[in-house]
């Protein structure tokens, strides 16, 4: 199997996943930080608290709340963020991100405008990476899912899955940039494909390719890990 086939194969197994990461651009800015080292359920709890605090209920959440969030004191922000865990660290990171986006007057269109071409996109990514506490995965999640820009997100699930399917040495897969480059050079610069493909990878890793993989149940036939294991077992 080639990496270029992965999208269609995973889509045939798990069905269309669309954009996958929920929420408005503003929500993704916050959820990309909150989701570090916690479950999505806990991120949702914080987003619900924000909805209730600013909108009075938990339905509909389309307003730009980043400016309002930015006006909160650290204590108020920490209190909101608590359900996502590691709230002291995350409060600092959210604050740093809000300070950065304040330079764009909290205007998502203005941030997006910066990435009009490849050079602008690179500059925008570097700006995000210069924010204290924002690493590559978080920055790329904001770019891809928040701002709909063609940047492929790599996470631990992605590394694990491609390592197993393509039997790449672990020293290579540890490198975020190489994995990202693999995907970005194999697929068209199409944000919708990047968004859905990453979602499909996460889905596959959660359902089948867990830390202890369920190869017997996995519909992915052409996987080097499964086939190698099978050959080794046969020869044992
Ligand atoms: S066959 Fe096993 S190792 Fe390969 S993708 Fe499926 S679960 Fe993962």
Coordinates of N, CA and C in Angstrom, one line a residue, residues 87-168:
X87 N -4.5 23.0 34.6 CA -5.1 24.3 34.3 C -4.2 25.5 34.6
X88 N -3.2 25.3 35.4 CA -2.2 26.5 35.6 C -1.4 26.7 34.3
X89 N -0.9 25.6 33.8 CA -0.1 25.6 32.5 C -1.0 26.1 31.4
X90 N -2.2 25.5 31.3 CA -3.1 25.8 30.2 C -3.6 27.3 30.2
X91 N -3.8 27.8 31.4 CA -4.2 29.2 31.6 C -3.1 30.1 31.0
X92 N -1.9 29.8 31.3 CA -0.8 30.6 30.7 C -0.7 30.5 29.2
X93 N -0.9 29.2 28.7 CA -0.9 29.0 27.3 C -2.0 29.7 26.5
X94 N -3.2 29.6 27.1 CA -4.4 30.3 26.5 C -4.1 31.8 26.5
X95 N -3.6 32.3 27.7 CA -3.3 33.7 27.8 C -2.3 34.2 26.7
X96 N -1.2 33.4 26.6 CA -0.2 33.7 25.6 C -0.8 33.8 24.2
X97 N -1.7 32.8 23.9 CA -2.3 32.8 22.6 C -3.3 33.9 22.4
X98 N -4.0 34.3 23.4 CA -4.9 35.4 23.3 C -4.1 36.7 23.1
X99 N -3.0 36.8 23.8 CA -2.1 38.0 23.6 C -1.7 38.1 22.1
X100 N -1.3 36.9 21.6 CA -0.9 36.9 20.2 C -2.0 37.3 19.2
X101 N -3.2 36.7 19.4 CA -4.3 37.0 18.5 C -4.8 38.4 18.7
X102 N -4.5 39.0 19.8 CA -4.9 40.4 20.1 C -4.2 41.4 19.1
X103 N -3.1 40.9 18.6 CA -2.3 41.8 17.6 C -3.1 41.8 16.3
X104 N -4.0 40.9 16.1 CA -4.9 40.9 14.9 C -6.3 41.4 15.3
X105 N -6.4 42.0 16.4 CA -7.6 42.5 17.0 C -8.7 41.4 17.1
X106 N -8.2 40.2 17.3 CA -9.1 39.0 17.5 C -9.9 38.7 16.3
X107 N -9.4 39.1 15.1 CA -10.2 39.0 13.9 C -9.6 37.8 13.1
X108 N -10.4 36.8 13.0 CA -10.0 35.5 12.4 C -9.7 35.8 10.9
X109 N -10.5 36.6 10.2 CA -10.3 36.9 8.8 C -8.9 37.6 8.6
X110 N -8.5 38.5 9.6 CA -7.2 39.2 9.5 C -6.1 38.2 9.6
X111 N -6.3 37.2 10.6 CA -5.2 36.2 10.8 C -5.1 35.4 9.5
X112 N -6.2 35.0 9.0 CA -6.2 34.1 7.8 C -5.6 34.9 6.6
X113 N -5.8 36.1 6.5 CA -5.3 37.0 5.4 C -3.8 36.9 5.3
X114 N -3.2 36.8 6.5 CA -1.8 36.8 6.6 C -1.2 35.6 5.7
X115 N -2.0 34.5 5.6 CA -1.5 33.3 4.9 C -2.0 33.3 3.5
X116 N -1.9 34.3 2.8 CA -2.4 34.4 1.4 C -1.6 33.5 0.5
X117 N -0.3 33.4 0.8 CA 0.5 32.5 -0.1 C 1.4 31.7 0.8
X118 N 2.2 30.9 0.2 CA 3.1 29.9 0.9 C 4.0 30.6 1.9
X119 N 4.5 31.8 1.5 CA 5.4 32.5 2.4 C 4.7 33.0 3.6
X120 N 3.5 33.6 3.3 CA 2.7 34.1 4.4 C 2.2 33.0 5.4
X121 N 1.9 31.8 4.8 CA 1.5 30.7 5.7 C 2.7 30.3 6.6
X122 N 3.9 30.2 6.0 CA 5.0 29.9 6.8 C 5.3 30.9 7.9
X123 N 5.1 32.2 7.6 CA 5.3 33.2 8.6 C 4.3 33.1 9.7
X124 N 3.1 32.9 9.3 CA 2.0 32.7 10.3 C 2.3 31.5 11.2
X125 N 2.7 30.4 10.6 CA 3.0 29.2 11.4 C 4.2 29.6 12.4
X126 N 5.2 30.3 11.9 CA 6.3 30.6 12.8 C 5.9 31.6 13.9
X127 N 4.9 32.5 13.6 CA 4.4 33.4 14.6 C 3.7 32.5 15.7
X128 N 2.9 31.6 15.3 CA 2.2 30.7 16.3 C 3.2 29.9 17.1
X129 N 4.3 29.4 16.4 CA 5.3 28.6 17.1 C 6.1 29.4 18.1
X130 N 6.1 30.7 17.9 CA 6.9 31.6 18.8 C 6.1 31.9 20.0
X131 N 4.8 31.6 20.1 CA 4.0 31.8 21.3 C 4.4 30.7 22.3
X132 N 4.7 31.2 23.5 CA 5.2 30.2 24.5 C 4.1 29.2 24.8
X133 N 4.5 27.9 24.7 CA 3.5 26.8 25.0 C 2.8 26.3 23.8
X134 N 3.0 26.9 22.6 CA 2.4 26.4 21.4 C 3.4 25.7 20.6
X135 N 3.2 24.3 20.5 CA 4.1 23.5 19.8 C 3.5 23.2 18.4
X136 N 4.2 22.4 17.6 CA 3.9 22.2 16.2 C 2.5 21.6 16.1
X137 N 2.1 20.6 16.9 CA 0.8 20.0 16.8 C -0.3 21.0 17.1
X138 N -0.1 21.8 18.1 CA -1.2 22.7 18.4 C -1.3 23.8 17.4
X139 N -0.1 24.3 16.9 CA -0.1 25.4 15.9 C -0.8 24.9 14.6
X140 N -0.4 23.7 14.2 CA -1.0 23.1 13.0 C -2.4 22.8 13.1
X141 N -2.9 22.4 14.3 CA -4.3 22.2 14.5 C -5.1 23.5 14.3
X142 N -4.5 24.6 14.9 CA -5.2 25.9 14.7 C -5.2 26.3 13.2
X143 N -4.1 26.1 12.5 CA -4.0 26.5 11.1 C -5.0 25.7 10.3
X144 N -5.0 24.3 10.5 CA -5.7 23.4 9.7 C -7.2 23.5 10.0
X145 N -7.6 23.4 11.3 CA -9.0 23.2 11.6 C -9.6 24.6 12.0
X146 N -8.8 25.5 12.6 CA -9.4 26.8 12.9 C -9.4 27.7 11.8
X147 N -8.4 27.7 11.0 CA -8.3 28.7 9.9 C -8.4 28.1 8.5
X148 N -8.7 26.8 8.5 CA -8.9 26.2 7.2 C -7.7 26.4 6.2
X149 N -6.5 26.3 6.7 CA -5.3 26.4 5.9 C -4.7 25.1 5.7
X150 N -4.1 24.8 4.5 CA -3.6 23.5 4.1 C -2.3 23.1 4.8
X151 N -2.4 22.7 6.1 CA -1.2 22.3 6.9 C -1.7 20.9 7.5
X152 N -0.9 19.9 7.3 CA -1.3 18.6 7.8 C -0.9 18.4 9.3
X153 N -1.8 18.0 10.1 CA -1.5 17.8 11.5 C -1.0 16.5 11.8
X154 N 0.1 16.4 12.5 CA 0.7 15.1 13.0 C 0.6 15.0 14.5
X155 N 0.2 13.8 14.9 CA 0.1 13.6 16.4 C 0.6 12.2 16.6
X156 N 0.5 11.8 17.9 CA 1.0 10.5 18.3 C 0.3 9.4 17.5
X157 N -1.0 9.5 17.3 CA -1.7 8.5 16.5 C -1.2 8.4 15.1
X158 N -0.9 9.5 14.5 CA -0.4 9.5 13.1 C 0.9 8.8 13.0
X159 N 1.8 9.1 14.0 CA 3.1 8.5 14.0 C 3.0 7.0 14.2
X160 N 2.2 6.6 15.1 CA 2.0 5.2 15.4 C 1.5 4.4 14.2
X161 N 0.5 5.0 13.6 CA -0.2 4.3 12.5 C 0.8 4.1 11.3
X162 N 1.4 5.2 10.9 CA 2.3 5.1 9.7 C 3.5 4.2 10.0
X163 N 4.0 4.3 11.3 CA 5.1 3.4 11.7 C 4.7 2.0 11.4
X164 N 3.5 1.6 11.8 CA 3.1 0.2 11.7 C 2.8 -0.1 10.3
X165 N 2.0 0.7 9.6 CA 1.6 0.3 8.3 C 2.8 0.3 7.3
X166 N 3.7 1.2 7.4 CA 4.8 1.3 6.5 C 6.1 0.8 7.1
X167 N 6.0 0.3 8.3 CA 7.2 -0.2 9.0 C 8.4 0.7 8.9
X168 N 8.2 2.0 9.3 CA 9.3 2.9 9.3 C 10.0 2.8 10.6

